[in-house]
């Protein structure tokens, strides 16, 4: 059974989400703010975090940034009433894997939770992937470029693995979103652009050449310059 930690100071919403996800056969933990969530995360190691942005003591953005700074790769779904594009970008750049705007239908949250958890259940191909000086081992989940070991979150890893399974092949945005995130983003692919930026920053560190290129109006391709 997968476990989910809901972090929200709105007790009414917290209880509703707890009932909804418990009905979905998930083990549900709760916390009222980021400060309260940290020891629960350390002790229970939940598979997924559902984190509200605005909370007292430690808000969701601070919590997510702290976890990512500690290289905690737990999947994170951010909840917030802030629906501007710049807010979505800020939430994703903090390290969240997905972003859901309040108010939302419980069915949509359930669909996103199941889609995110399916990433944990997917059985990776065991064949090692290589392209140029980039190497990915699906068994150990180790990634290196040249002699440099690289660390990725689960979403970043899955995105990179997709590119490495299709070298030199142009992948459409809709295909990438479907295969990596597992559901329809309804035309909002800012999350994809942000994660492409994450991959490029890590892969190109130290002045290394670009491997992931934009194909305008279509998507992206893994190829050498």
Coordinates of C-alpha atoms in Angstrom, one line a residue, residues 12-200:
X12 CA -11.7 21.0 6.7
X13 CA -9.8 20.3 3.5
X14 CA -7.3 18.1 5.2
X15 CA -10.1 15.8 6.6
X16 CA -11.8 15.7 3.2
X17 CA -8.6 14.7 1.4
X18 CA -7.8 12.2 4.1
X19 CA -11.3 10.5 3.6
X20 CA -11.0 10.6 -0.1
X21 CA -7.5 9.1 -0.4
X22 CA -8.2 6.5 2.3
X23 CA -11.1 5.4 0.2
X24 CA -8.6 4.9 -2.6
X25 CA -6.7 2.4 -0.5
X26 CA -3.9 4.7 0.4
X27 CA -2.3 5.0 3.8
X28 CA -2.8 8.7 4.6
X29 CA -0.7 10.8 7.0
X30 CA -1.4 14.4 7.9
X31 CA 0.4 17.5 9.1
X32 CA -0.7 21.1 9.6
X33 CA 2.4 22.8 8.3
X34 CA 5.9 22.2 7.0
X35 CA 7.5 22.2 10.4
X36 CA 5.2 19.5 11.6
X37 CA 5.7 17.5 8.4
X38 CA 9.5 17.2 8.5
X39 CA 9.8 14.6 11.3
X40 CA 6.9 12.6 9.8
X41 CA 8.7 12.6 6.4
X42 CA 12.0 11.5 8.1
X43 CA 10.3 8.7 10.1
X44 CA 7.6 7.4 7.7
X45 CA 9.1 8.1 4.3
X46 CA 5.8 8.6 2.5
X47 CA 5.7 7.8 -1.3
X48 CA 3.9 11.1 -2.1
X49 CA 3.5 14.5 -0.5
X50 CA 0.5 16.8 -1.1
X51 CA 1.6 20.2 0.1
X52 CA -0.3 23.4 0.5
X53 CA 1.6 26.5 -0.5
X54 CA 0.3 29.0 2.2
X55 CA 0.7 27.7 5.8
X56 CA 2.0 29.1 9.1
X57 CA 5.4 28.3 10.7
X58 CA 6.7 26.8 7.5
X59 CA 4.9 27.2 4.2
X60 CA 4.8 24.7 1.4
X61 CA 7.4 26.4 -0.8
X62 CA 9.9 26.5 2.0
X63 CA 9.3 22.8 2.8
X64 CA 9.7 21.7 -0.8
X65 CA 12.9 23.7 -1.2
X66 CA 14.3 22.3 2.0
X67 CA 13.6 18.7 1.0
X68 CA 15.1 19.1 -2.4
X69 CA 18.2 20.8 -0.9
X70 CA 18.6 17.7 1.2
X71 CA 18.3 15.6 -2.0
X72 CA 14.9 14.1 -0.9
X73 CA 13.3 12.8 -4.1
X74 CA 9.8 12.1 -2.8
X75 CA 7.1 12.9 -5.3
X76 CA 5.4 16.3 -4.4
X77 CA 2.1 17.7 -5.5
X78 CA 1.7 21.4 -4.7
X79 CA -1.7 22.8 -3.8
X80 CA -2.4 26.5 -4.0
X81 CA -5.0 29.2 -4.8
X82 CA -2.4 31.1 -6.8
X83 CA -3.2 30.4 -10.4
X84 CA -0.9 32.8 -12.3
X85 CA 1.7 31.3 -14.6
X86 CA 4.5 32.9 -12.7
X87 CA 3.2 31.2 -9.5
X88 CA 3.1 27.8 -11.2
X89 CA 6.6 28.3 -12.4
X90 CA 7.8 29.3 -8.9
X91 CA 6.1 26.2 -7.4
X92 CA 7.7 23.9 -9.9
X93 CA 11.1 25.5 -9.8
X94 CA 11.0 25.0 -6.0
X95 CA 11.1 21.2 -6.8
X96 CA 7.4 20.2 -6.9
X97 CA 6.6 17.5 -9.4
X98 CA 3.1 18.8 -10.1
X99 CA 0.8 21.7 -9.3
X100 CA -3.0 21.8 -8.6
X101 CA -4.9 25.0 -8.3
X102 CA -7.6 25.5 -5.7
X103 CA -10.5 25.0 -5.9
X104 CA -10.3 21.6 -7.5
X105 CA -12.5 18.6 -8.0
X106 CA -11.5 15.7 -5.7
X107 CA -11.7 13.4 -8.7
X108 CA -8.9 15.4 -10.4
X109 CA -6.7 15.2 -7.4
X110 CA -7.3 11.5 -7.2
X111 CA -6.4 11.1 -10.8
X112 CA -3.2 13.0 -10.4
X113 CA -2.2 11.1 -7.3
X114 CA -2.7 7.8 -9.0
X115 CA -0.8 9.0 -12.1
X116 CA 2.2 10.1 -9.9
X117 CA 2.2 6.9 -7.9
X118 CA 2.3 4.8 -11.1
X119 CA 5.7 6.2 -11.7
X120 CA 6.9 4.4 -8.6
X121 CA 5.3 1.1 -9.9
X122 CA 6.6 1.3 -13.4
X123 CA 9.2 -1.4 -14.1
X124 CA 12.2 0.3 -15.8
X125 CA 13.9 -1.3 -18.7
X126 CA 17.0 -3.1 -17.5
X127 CA 19.1 -2.3 -20.5
X128 CA 21.8 0.3 -19.9
X129 CA 21.3 3.5 -21.9
X130 CA 24.2 5.4 -23.5
X131 CA 24.4 8.4 -25.7
X132 CA 27.6 10.4 -26.4
X133 CA 29.3 10.6 -22.9
X134 CA 26.0 10.2 -21.1
X135 CA 25.2 6.9 -19.4
X136 CA 22.1 5.7 -17.4
X137 CA 21.9 2.4 -15.5
X138 CA 18.1 1.6 -15.0
X139 CA 19.0 -1.1 -12.4
X140 CA 21.0 1.2 -10.0
X141 CA 19.4 4.4 -11.3
X142 CA 22.9 5.9 -11.6
X143 CA 23.5 8.6 -14.2
X144 CA 26.9 9.8 -15.3
X145 CA 28.2 12.2 -17.9
X146 CA 31.8 11.5 -18.6
X147 CA 33.3 10.8 -15.1
X148 CA 30.8 13.0 -13.3
X149 CA 27.9 11.3 -11.3
X150 CA 24.7 13.3 -11.6
X151 CA 21.7 13.3 -9.1
X152 CA 18.1 13.6 -10.3
X153 CA 14.7 13.6 -8.8
X154 CA 12.3 10.8 -9.9
X155 CA 10.6 13.0 -12.4
X156 CA 13.9 14.3 -13.8
X157 CA 15.2 10.7 -14.1
X158 CA 12.1 9.5 -15.9
X159 CA 12.3 12.4 -18.3
X160 CA 15.9 11.7 -19.1
X161 CA 15.3 8.0 -19.4
X162 CA 12.6 8.7 -22.0
X163 CA 15.0 10.7 -24.1
X164 CA 17.8 8.1 -23.8
X165 CA 15.4 5.4 -25.0
X166 CA 14.7 7.5 -28.1
X167 CA 18.0 9.2 -29.1
X168 CA 17.9 11.5 -32.1
X169 CA 14.1 11.1 -32.3
X170 CA 12.0 14.2 -32.0
X171 CA 9.5 13.7 -29.1
X172 CA 6.3 15.8 -29.2
X173 CA 5.3 17.7 -26.1
X174 CA 2.1 15.7 -25.7
X175 CA 3.9 12.4 -25.9
X176 CA 6.4 13.4 -23.3
X177 CA 3.7 14.7 -20.9
X178 CA 1.7 11.5 -21.3
X179 CA 4.6 9.2 -20.8
X180 CA 6.3 11.0 -17.9
X181 CA 3.5 12.6 -16.1
X182 CA 0.8 10.2 -17.1
X183 CA -2.2 12.4 -17.9
X184 CA -3.4 15.4 -19.9
X185 CA -2.1 18.8 -18.9
X186 CA -4.8 20.5 -20.9
X187 CA -2.3 22.4 -23.0
X188 CA -0.3 23.8 -20.1
X189 CA 3.2 22.5 -20.8
X190 CA 5.1 25.0 -18.6
X191 CA 5.9 22.1 -16.3
X192 CA 7.7 20.4 -19.2
X193 CA 9.7 23.5 -20.1
X194 CA 10.8 23.8 -16.5
X195 CA 11.9 20.2 -16.2
X196 CA 13.8 20.5 -19.5
X197 CA 15.6 23.4 -17.9
X198 CA 16.4 21.3 -14.9
X199 CA 18.0 18.5 -17.1
X200 CA 20.0 21.0 -19.2

